[in-house]
PDB file of C-alpha atoms and ligand atoms in Angstrom:
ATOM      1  CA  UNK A  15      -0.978  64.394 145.728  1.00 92.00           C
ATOM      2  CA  UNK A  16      -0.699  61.028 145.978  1.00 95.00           C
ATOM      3  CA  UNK A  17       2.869  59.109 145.395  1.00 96.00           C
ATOM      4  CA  UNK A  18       4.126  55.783 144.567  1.00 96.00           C
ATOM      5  CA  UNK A  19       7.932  54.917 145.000  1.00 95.00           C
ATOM      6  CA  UNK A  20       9.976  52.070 144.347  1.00 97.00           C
ATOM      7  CA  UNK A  21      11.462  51.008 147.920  1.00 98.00           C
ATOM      8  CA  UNK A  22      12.722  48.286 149.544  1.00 98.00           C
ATOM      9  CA  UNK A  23      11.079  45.862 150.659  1.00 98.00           C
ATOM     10  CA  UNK A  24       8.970  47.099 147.965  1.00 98.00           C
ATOM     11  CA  UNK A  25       6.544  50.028 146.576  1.00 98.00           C
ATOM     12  CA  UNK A  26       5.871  52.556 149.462  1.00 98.00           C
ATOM     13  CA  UNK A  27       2.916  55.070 148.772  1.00 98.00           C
ATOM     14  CA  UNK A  28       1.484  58.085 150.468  1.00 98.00           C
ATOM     15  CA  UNK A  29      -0.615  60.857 150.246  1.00 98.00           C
ATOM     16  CA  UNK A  30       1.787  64.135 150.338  1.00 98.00           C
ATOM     17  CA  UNK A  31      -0.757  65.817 152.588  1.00 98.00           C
ATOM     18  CA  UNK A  32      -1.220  63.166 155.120  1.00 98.00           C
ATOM     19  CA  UNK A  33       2.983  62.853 155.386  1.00 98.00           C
ATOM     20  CA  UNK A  34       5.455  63.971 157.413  1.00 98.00           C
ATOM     21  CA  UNK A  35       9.396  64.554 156.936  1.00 99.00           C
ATOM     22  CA  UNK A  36      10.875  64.359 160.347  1.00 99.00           C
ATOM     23  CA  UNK A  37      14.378  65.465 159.940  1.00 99.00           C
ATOM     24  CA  UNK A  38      16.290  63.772 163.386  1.00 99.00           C
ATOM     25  CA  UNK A  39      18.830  66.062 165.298  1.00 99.00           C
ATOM     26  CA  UNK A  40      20.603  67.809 162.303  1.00 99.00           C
ATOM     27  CA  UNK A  41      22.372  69.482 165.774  1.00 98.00           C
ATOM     28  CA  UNK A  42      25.952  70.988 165.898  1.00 98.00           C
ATOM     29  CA  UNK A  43      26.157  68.875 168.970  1.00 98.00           C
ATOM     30  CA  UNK A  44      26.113  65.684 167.295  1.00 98.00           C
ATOM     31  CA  UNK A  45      27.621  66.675 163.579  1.00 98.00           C
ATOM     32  CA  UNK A  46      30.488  69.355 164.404  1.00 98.00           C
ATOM     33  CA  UNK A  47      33.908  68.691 166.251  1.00 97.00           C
ATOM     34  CA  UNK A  48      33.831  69.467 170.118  1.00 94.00           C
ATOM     35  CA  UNK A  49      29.815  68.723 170.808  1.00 95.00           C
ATOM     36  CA  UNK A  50      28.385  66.083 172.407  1.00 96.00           C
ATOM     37  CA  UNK A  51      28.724  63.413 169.857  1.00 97.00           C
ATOM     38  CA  UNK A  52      32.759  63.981 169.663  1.00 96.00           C
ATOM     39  CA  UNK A  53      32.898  64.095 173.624  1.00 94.00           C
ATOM     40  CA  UNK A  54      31.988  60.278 173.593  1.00 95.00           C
ATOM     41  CA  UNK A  55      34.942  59.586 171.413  1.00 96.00           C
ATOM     42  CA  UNK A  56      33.438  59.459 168.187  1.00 97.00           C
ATOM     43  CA  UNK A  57      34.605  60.665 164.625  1.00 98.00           C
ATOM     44  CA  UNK A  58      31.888  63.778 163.902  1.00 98.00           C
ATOM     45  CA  UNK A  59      33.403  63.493 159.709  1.00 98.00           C
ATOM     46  CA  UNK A  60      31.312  60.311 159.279  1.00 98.00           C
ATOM     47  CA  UNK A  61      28.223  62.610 159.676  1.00 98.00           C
ATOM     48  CA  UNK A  62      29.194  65.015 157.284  1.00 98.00           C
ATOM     49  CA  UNK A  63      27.874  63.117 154.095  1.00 98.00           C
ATOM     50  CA  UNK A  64      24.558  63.410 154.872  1.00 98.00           C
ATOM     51  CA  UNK A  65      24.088  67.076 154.852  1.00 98.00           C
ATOM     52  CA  UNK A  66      23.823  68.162 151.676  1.00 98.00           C
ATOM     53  CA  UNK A  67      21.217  64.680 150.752  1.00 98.00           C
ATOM     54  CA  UNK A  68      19.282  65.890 153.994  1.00 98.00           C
ATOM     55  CA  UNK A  69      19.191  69.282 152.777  1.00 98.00           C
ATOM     56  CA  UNK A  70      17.877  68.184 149.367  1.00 98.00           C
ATOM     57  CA  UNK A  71      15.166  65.985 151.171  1.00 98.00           C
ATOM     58  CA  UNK A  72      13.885  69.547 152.592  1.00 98.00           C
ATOM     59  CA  UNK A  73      13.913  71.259 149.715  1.00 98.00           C
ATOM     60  CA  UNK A  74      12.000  68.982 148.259  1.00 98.00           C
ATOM     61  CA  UNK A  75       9.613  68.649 151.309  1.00 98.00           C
ATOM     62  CA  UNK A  76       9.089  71.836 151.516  1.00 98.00           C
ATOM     63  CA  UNK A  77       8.424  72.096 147.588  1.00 97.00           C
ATOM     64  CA  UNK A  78       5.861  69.618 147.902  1.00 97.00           C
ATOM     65  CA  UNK A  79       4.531  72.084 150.807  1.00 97.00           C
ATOM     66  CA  UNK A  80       4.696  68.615 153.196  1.00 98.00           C
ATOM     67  CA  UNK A  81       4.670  68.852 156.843  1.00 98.00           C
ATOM     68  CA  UNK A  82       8.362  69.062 158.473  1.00 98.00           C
ATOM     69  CA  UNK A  83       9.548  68.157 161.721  1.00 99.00           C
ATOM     70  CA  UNK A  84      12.605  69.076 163.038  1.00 99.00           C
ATOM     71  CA  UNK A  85      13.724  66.985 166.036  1.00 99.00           C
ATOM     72  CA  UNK A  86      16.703  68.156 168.562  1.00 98.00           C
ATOM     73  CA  UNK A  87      17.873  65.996 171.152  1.00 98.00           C
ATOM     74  CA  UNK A  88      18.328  68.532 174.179  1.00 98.00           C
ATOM     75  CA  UNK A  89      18.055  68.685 178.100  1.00 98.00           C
ATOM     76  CA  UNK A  90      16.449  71.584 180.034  1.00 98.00           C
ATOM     77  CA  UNK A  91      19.657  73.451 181.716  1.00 98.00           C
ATOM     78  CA  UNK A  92      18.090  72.474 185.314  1.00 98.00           C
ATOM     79  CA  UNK A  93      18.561  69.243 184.050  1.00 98.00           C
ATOM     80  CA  UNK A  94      15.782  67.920 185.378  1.00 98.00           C
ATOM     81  CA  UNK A  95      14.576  65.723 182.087  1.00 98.00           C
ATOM     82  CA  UNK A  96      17.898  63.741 182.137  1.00 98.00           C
ATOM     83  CA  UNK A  97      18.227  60.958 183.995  1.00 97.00           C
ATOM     84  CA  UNK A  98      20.569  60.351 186.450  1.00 96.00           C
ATOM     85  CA  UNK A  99      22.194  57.228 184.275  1.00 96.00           C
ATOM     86  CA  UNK A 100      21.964  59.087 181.201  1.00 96.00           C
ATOM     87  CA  UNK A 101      24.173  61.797 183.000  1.00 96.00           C
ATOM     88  CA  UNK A 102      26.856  59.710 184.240  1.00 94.00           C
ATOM     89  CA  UNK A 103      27.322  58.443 180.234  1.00 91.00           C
ATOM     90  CA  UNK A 104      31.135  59.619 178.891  1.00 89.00           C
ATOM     91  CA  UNK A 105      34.121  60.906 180.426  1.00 93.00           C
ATOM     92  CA  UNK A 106      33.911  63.324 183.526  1.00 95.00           C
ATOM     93  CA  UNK A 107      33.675  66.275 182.761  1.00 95.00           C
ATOM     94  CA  UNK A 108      32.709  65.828 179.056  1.00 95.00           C
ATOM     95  CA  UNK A 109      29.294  64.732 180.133  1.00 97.00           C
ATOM     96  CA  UNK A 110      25.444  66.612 179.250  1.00 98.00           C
ATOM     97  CA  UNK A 111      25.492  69.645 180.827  1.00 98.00           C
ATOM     98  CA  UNK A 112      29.249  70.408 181.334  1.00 97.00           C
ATOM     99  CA  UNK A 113      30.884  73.719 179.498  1.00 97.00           C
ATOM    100  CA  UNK A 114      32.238  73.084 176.028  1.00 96.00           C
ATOM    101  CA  UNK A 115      33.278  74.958 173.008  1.00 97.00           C
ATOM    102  CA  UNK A 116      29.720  75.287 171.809  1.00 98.00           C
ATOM    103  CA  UNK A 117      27.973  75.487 175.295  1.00 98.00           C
ATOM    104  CA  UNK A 118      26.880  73.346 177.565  1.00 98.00           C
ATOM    105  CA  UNK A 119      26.743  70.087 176.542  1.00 98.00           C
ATOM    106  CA  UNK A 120      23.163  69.077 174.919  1.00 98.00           C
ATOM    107  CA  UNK A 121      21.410  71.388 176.949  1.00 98.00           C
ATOM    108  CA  UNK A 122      18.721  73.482 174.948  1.00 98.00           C
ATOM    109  CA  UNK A 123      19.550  77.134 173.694  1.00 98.00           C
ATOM    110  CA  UNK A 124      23.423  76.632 174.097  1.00 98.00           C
ATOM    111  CA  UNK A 125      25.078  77.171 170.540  1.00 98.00           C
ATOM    112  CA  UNK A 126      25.935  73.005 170.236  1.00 98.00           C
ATOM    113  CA  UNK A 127      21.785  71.915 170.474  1.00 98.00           C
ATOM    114  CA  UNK A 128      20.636  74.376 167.505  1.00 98.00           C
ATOM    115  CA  UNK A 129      20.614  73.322 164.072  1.00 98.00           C
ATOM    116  CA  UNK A 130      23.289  73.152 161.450  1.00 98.00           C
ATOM    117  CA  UNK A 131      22.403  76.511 159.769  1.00 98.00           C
ATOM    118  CA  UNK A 132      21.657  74.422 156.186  1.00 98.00           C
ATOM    119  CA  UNK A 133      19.188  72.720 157.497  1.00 98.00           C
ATOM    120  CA  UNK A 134      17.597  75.502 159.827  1.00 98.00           C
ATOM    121  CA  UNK A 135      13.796  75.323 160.497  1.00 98.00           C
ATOM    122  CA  UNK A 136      11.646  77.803 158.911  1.00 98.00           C
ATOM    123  CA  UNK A 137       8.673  79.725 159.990  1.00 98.00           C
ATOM    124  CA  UNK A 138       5.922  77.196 160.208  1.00 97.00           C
ATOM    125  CA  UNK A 139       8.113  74.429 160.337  1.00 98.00           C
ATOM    126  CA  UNK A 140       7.402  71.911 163.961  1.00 98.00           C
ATOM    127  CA  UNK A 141      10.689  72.095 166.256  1.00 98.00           C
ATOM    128  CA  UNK A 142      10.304  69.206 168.848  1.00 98.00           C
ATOM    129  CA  UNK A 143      12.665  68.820 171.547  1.00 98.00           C
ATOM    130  CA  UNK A 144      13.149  65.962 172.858  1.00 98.00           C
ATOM    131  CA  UNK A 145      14.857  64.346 175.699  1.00 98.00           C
ATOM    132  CA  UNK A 146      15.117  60.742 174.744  1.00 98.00           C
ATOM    133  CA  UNK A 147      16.531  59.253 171.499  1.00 98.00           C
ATOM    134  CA  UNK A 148      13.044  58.227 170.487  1.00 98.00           C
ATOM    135  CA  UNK A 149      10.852  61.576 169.190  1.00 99.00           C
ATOM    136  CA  UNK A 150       7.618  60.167 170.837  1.00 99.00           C
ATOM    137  CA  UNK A 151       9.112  59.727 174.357  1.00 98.00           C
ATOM    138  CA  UNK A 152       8.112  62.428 176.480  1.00 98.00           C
ATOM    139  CA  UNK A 153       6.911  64.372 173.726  1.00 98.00           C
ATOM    140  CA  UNK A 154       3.518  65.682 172.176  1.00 98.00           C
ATOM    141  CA  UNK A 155       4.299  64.425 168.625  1.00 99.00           C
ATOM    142  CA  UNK A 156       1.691  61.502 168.519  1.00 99.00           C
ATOM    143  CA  UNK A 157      -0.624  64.405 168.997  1.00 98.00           C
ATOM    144  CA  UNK A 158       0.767  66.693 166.886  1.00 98.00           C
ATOM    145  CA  UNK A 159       0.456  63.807 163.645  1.00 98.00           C
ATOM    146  CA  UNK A 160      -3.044  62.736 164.659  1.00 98.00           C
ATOM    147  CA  UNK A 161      -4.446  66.667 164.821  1.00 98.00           C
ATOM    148  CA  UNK A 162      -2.793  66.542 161.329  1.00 98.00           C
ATOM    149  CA  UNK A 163      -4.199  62.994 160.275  1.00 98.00           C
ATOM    150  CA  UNK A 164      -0.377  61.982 159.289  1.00 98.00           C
ATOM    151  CA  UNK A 165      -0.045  58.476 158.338  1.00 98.00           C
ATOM    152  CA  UNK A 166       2.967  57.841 156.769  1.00 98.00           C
ATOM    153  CA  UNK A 167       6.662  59.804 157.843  1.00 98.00           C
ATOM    154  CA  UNK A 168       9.529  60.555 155.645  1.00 98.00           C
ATOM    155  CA  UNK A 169      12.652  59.679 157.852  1.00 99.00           C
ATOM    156  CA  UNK A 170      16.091  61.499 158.050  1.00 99.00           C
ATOM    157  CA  UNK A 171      19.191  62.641 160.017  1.00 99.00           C
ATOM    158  CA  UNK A 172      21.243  60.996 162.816  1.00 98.00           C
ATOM    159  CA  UNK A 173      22.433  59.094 164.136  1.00 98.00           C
ATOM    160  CA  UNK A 174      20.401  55.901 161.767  1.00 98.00           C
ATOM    161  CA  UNK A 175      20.778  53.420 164.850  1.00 98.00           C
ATOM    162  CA  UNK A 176      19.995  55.933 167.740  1.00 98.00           C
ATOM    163  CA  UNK A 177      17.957  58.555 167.215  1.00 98.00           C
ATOM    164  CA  UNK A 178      16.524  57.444 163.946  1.00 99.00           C
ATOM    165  CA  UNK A 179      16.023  54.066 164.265  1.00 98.00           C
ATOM    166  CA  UNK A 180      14.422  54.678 167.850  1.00 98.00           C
ATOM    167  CA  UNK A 181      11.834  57.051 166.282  1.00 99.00           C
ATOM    168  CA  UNK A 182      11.354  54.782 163.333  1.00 98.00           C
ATOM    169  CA  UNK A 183      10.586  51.390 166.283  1.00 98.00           C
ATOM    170  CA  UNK A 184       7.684  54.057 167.941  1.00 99.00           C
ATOM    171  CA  UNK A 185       6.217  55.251 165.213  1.00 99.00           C
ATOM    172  CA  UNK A 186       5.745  51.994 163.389  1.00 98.00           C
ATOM    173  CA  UNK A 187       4.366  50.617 166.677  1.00 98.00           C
ATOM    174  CA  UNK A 188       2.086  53.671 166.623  1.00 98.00           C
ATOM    175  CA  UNK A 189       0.722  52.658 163.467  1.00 98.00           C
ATOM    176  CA  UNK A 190       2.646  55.087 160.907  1.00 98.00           C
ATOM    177  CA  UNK A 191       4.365  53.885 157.399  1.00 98.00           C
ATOM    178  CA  UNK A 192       7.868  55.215 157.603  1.00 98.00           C
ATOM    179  CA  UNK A 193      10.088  55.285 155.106  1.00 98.00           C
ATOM    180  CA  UNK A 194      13.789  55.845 155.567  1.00 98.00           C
ATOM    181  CA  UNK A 195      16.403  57.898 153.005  1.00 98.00           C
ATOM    182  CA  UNK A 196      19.161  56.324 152.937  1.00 98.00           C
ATOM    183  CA  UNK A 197      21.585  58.739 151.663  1.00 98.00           C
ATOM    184  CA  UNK A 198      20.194  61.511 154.321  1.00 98.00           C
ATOM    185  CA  UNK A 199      21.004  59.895 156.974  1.00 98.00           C
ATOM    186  CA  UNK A 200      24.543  58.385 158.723  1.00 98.00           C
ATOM    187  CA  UNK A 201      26.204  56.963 162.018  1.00 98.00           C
ATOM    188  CA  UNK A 202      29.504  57.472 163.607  1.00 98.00           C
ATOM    189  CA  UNK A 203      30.048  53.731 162.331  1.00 98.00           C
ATOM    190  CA  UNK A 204      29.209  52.647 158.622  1.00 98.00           C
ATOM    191  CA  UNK A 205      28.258  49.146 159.388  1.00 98.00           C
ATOM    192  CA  UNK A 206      26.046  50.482 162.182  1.00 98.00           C
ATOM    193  CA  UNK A 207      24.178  52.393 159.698  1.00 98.00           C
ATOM    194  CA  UNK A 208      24.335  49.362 156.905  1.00 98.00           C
ATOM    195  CA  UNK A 209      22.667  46.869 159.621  1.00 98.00           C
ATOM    196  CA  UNK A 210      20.069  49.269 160.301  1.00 98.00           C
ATOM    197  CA  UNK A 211      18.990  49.679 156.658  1.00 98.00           C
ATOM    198  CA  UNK A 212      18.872  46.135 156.594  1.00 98.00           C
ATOM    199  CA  UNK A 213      17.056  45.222 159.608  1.00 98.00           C
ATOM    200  CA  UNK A 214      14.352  48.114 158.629  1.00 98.00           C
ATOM    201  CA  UNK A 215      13.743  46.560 155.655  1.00 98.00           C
ATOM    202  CA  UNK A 216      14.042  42.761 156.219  1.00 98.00           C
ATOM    203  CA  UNK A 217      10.807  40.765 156.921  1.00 98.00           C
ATOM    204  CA  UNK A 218       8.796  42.498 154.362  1.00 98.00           C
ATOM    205  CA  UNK A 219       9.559  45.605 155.685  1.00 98.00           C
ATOM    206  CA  UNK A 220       9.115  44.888 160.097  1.00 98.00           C
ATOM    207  CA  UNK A 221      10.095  48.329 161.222  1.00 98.00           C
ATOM    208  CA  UNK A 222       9.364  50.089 157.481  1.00 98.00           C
ATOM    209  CA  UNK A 223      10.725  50.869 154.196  1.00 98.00           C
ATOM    210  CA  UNK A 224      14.151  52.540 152.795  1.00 98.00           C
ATOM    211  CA  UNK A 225      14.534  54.142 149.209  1.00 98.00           C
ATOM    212  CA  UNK A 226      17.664  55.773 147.912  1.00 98.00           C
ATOM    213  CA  UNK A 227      16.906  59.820 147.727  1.00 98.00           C
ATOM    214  CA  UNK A 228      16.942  59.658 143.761  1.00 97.00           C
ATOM    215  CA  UNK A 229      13.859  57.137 144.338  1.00 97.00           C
ATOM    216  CA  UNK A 230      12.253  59.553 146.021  1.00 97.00           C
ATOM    217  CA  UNK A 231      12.741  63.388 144.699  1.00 95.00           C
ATOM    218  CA  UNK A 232      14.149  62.024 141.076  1.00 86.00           C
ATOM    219  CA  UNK A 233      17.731  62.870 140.226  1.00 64.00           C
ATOM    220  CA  UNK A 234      17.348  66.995 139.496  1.00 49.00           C
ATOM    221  CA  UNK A 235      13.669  67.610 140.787  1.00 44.00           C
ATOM    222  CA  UNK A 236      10.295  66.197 141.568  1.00 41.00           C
ATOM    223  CA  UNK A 237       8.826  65.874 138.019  1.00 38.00           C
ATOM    224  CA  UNK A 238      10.302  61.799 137.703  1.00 40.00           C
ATOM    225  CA  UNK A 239       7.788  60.451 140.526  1.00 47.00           C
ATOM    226  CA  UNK A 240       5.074  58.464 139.869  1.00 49.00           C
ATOM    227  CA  UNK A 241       1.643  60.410 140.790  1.00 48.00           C
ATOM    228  CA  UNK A 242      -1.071  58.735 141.643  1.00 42.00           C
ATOM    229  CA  UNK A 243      -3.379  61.507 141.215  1.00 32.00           C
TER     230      UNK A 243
HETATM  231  C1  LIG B 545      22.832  59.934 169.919  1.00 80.81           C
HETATM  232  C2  LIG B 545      21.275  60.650 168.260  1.00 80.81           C
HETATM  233  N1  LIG B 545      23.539  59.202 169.059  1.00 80.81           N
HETATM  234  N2  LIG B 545      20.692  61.754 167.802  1.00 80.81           N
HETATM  235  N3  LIG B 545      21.796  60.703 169.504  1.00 80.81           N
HETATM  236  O1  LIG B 545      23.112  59.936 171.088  1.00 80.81           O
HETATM  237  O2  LIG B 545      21.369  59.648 167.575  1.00 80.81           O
END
């Protein structure tokens, strides 16, 4: 099915079966007190208003039967995929791979790198760990999109001017159309996230495009978007 919204810069279209949702690091560790996003001092409660938008944003992925990628920024617990000045970021002893309430610190399989359980992969569903910010560095998922001939991603999650906007640079460098909800996704800092939105979209559109959820998935369901068919 083919689908035209109205975006900013302008209209974005794509072909539902040539698209990706990649939903960024929807991780305790980053969204819930005493994870690795609090242990650098910041306030976890500006995350918390993007849940339930990202969780809509899957539902209606998944309703459209698109492809969905779940990214989770996570370290091997030998460490050995973090490097050494990544590490020594935050205060001693609140740094990747020390104990916390949830684990150890961003390392993959501890209790703070899974999921929030609302927005839990399902069966069939890509999970890509990652080590970087970016989801192509030091990953297969260039790969994984070509095998699938995916042109165009559906953006999500957090944090907009880390993780999301990192993955947003490489893919648009890489030759994808991403498009950016705005409502699904949120940063420890509000005018973080407003910049970001803007400097996505400004230039005709130099990193991609950004569209309010509502734009995208209507206000109650699908049935409001424009098909191409
Ligand atoms: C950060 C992320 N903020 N997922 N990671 O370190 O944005």
């Amino acid at each position: 099915m083919e689908l035209g919204i109205d975006a900013q810069p302008g209209p974005f279209s794509f072909e539902t079966t040539r698209a990706a949702l990649v939903m960024i690091d929807m991780q305790r560790d980053f969204l819930l007190p005493s994870g690795f996003g609090e242990a650098l001092g910041n306030d976890v409660s500006q995350l918390s208003g993007c849940i339930a938008p990202a969780r809509r944003l899957l539902d209606w992925a998944r309703s459209v039967r698109m492809s969905i990628v779940h990214t989770k920024e996570a370290h091997a617990p030998d460490l050995s995929d973090c490097p050494p000045a990544k590490l020594q970021r935050g205060a001693p002893g609140k740094r990747i791979g020390d104990p916390g309430p949830m684990g150890r610190i961003l390392i993959d399989g501890e209790p703070g790198s899974d999921f929030l359980p609302e927005l839990a992969p399902l069966a069939g569903e890509r999970v890509l760990r990652k080590p970087g910010k970016g989801a192509f560095y030091a990953t297969d998922l260039d790969d994984w999109l070509q095998k699938r001939s995916i042109t165009s991603l559906i953006l999500a999650g957090v944090t907009t001017e880390v993780c999301v906007q990192t993955t947003m640079r490489e893919a648009n460098d890489r030759g994808y159309n991403c498009l950016l909800i705005e409502e699904a996704t949120a940063s420890y800092f509000p005018h973080f996230k407003r910049a970001t939105l803007e400097m996505v979209r400004a230039q005709g559109g130099i990193v991609g495009w950004t569209a309010r959820l509502g734009q995208l998935i209507g206000e109650g369901d699908a049935s409001s978007l424009k098909a191409n068919t």
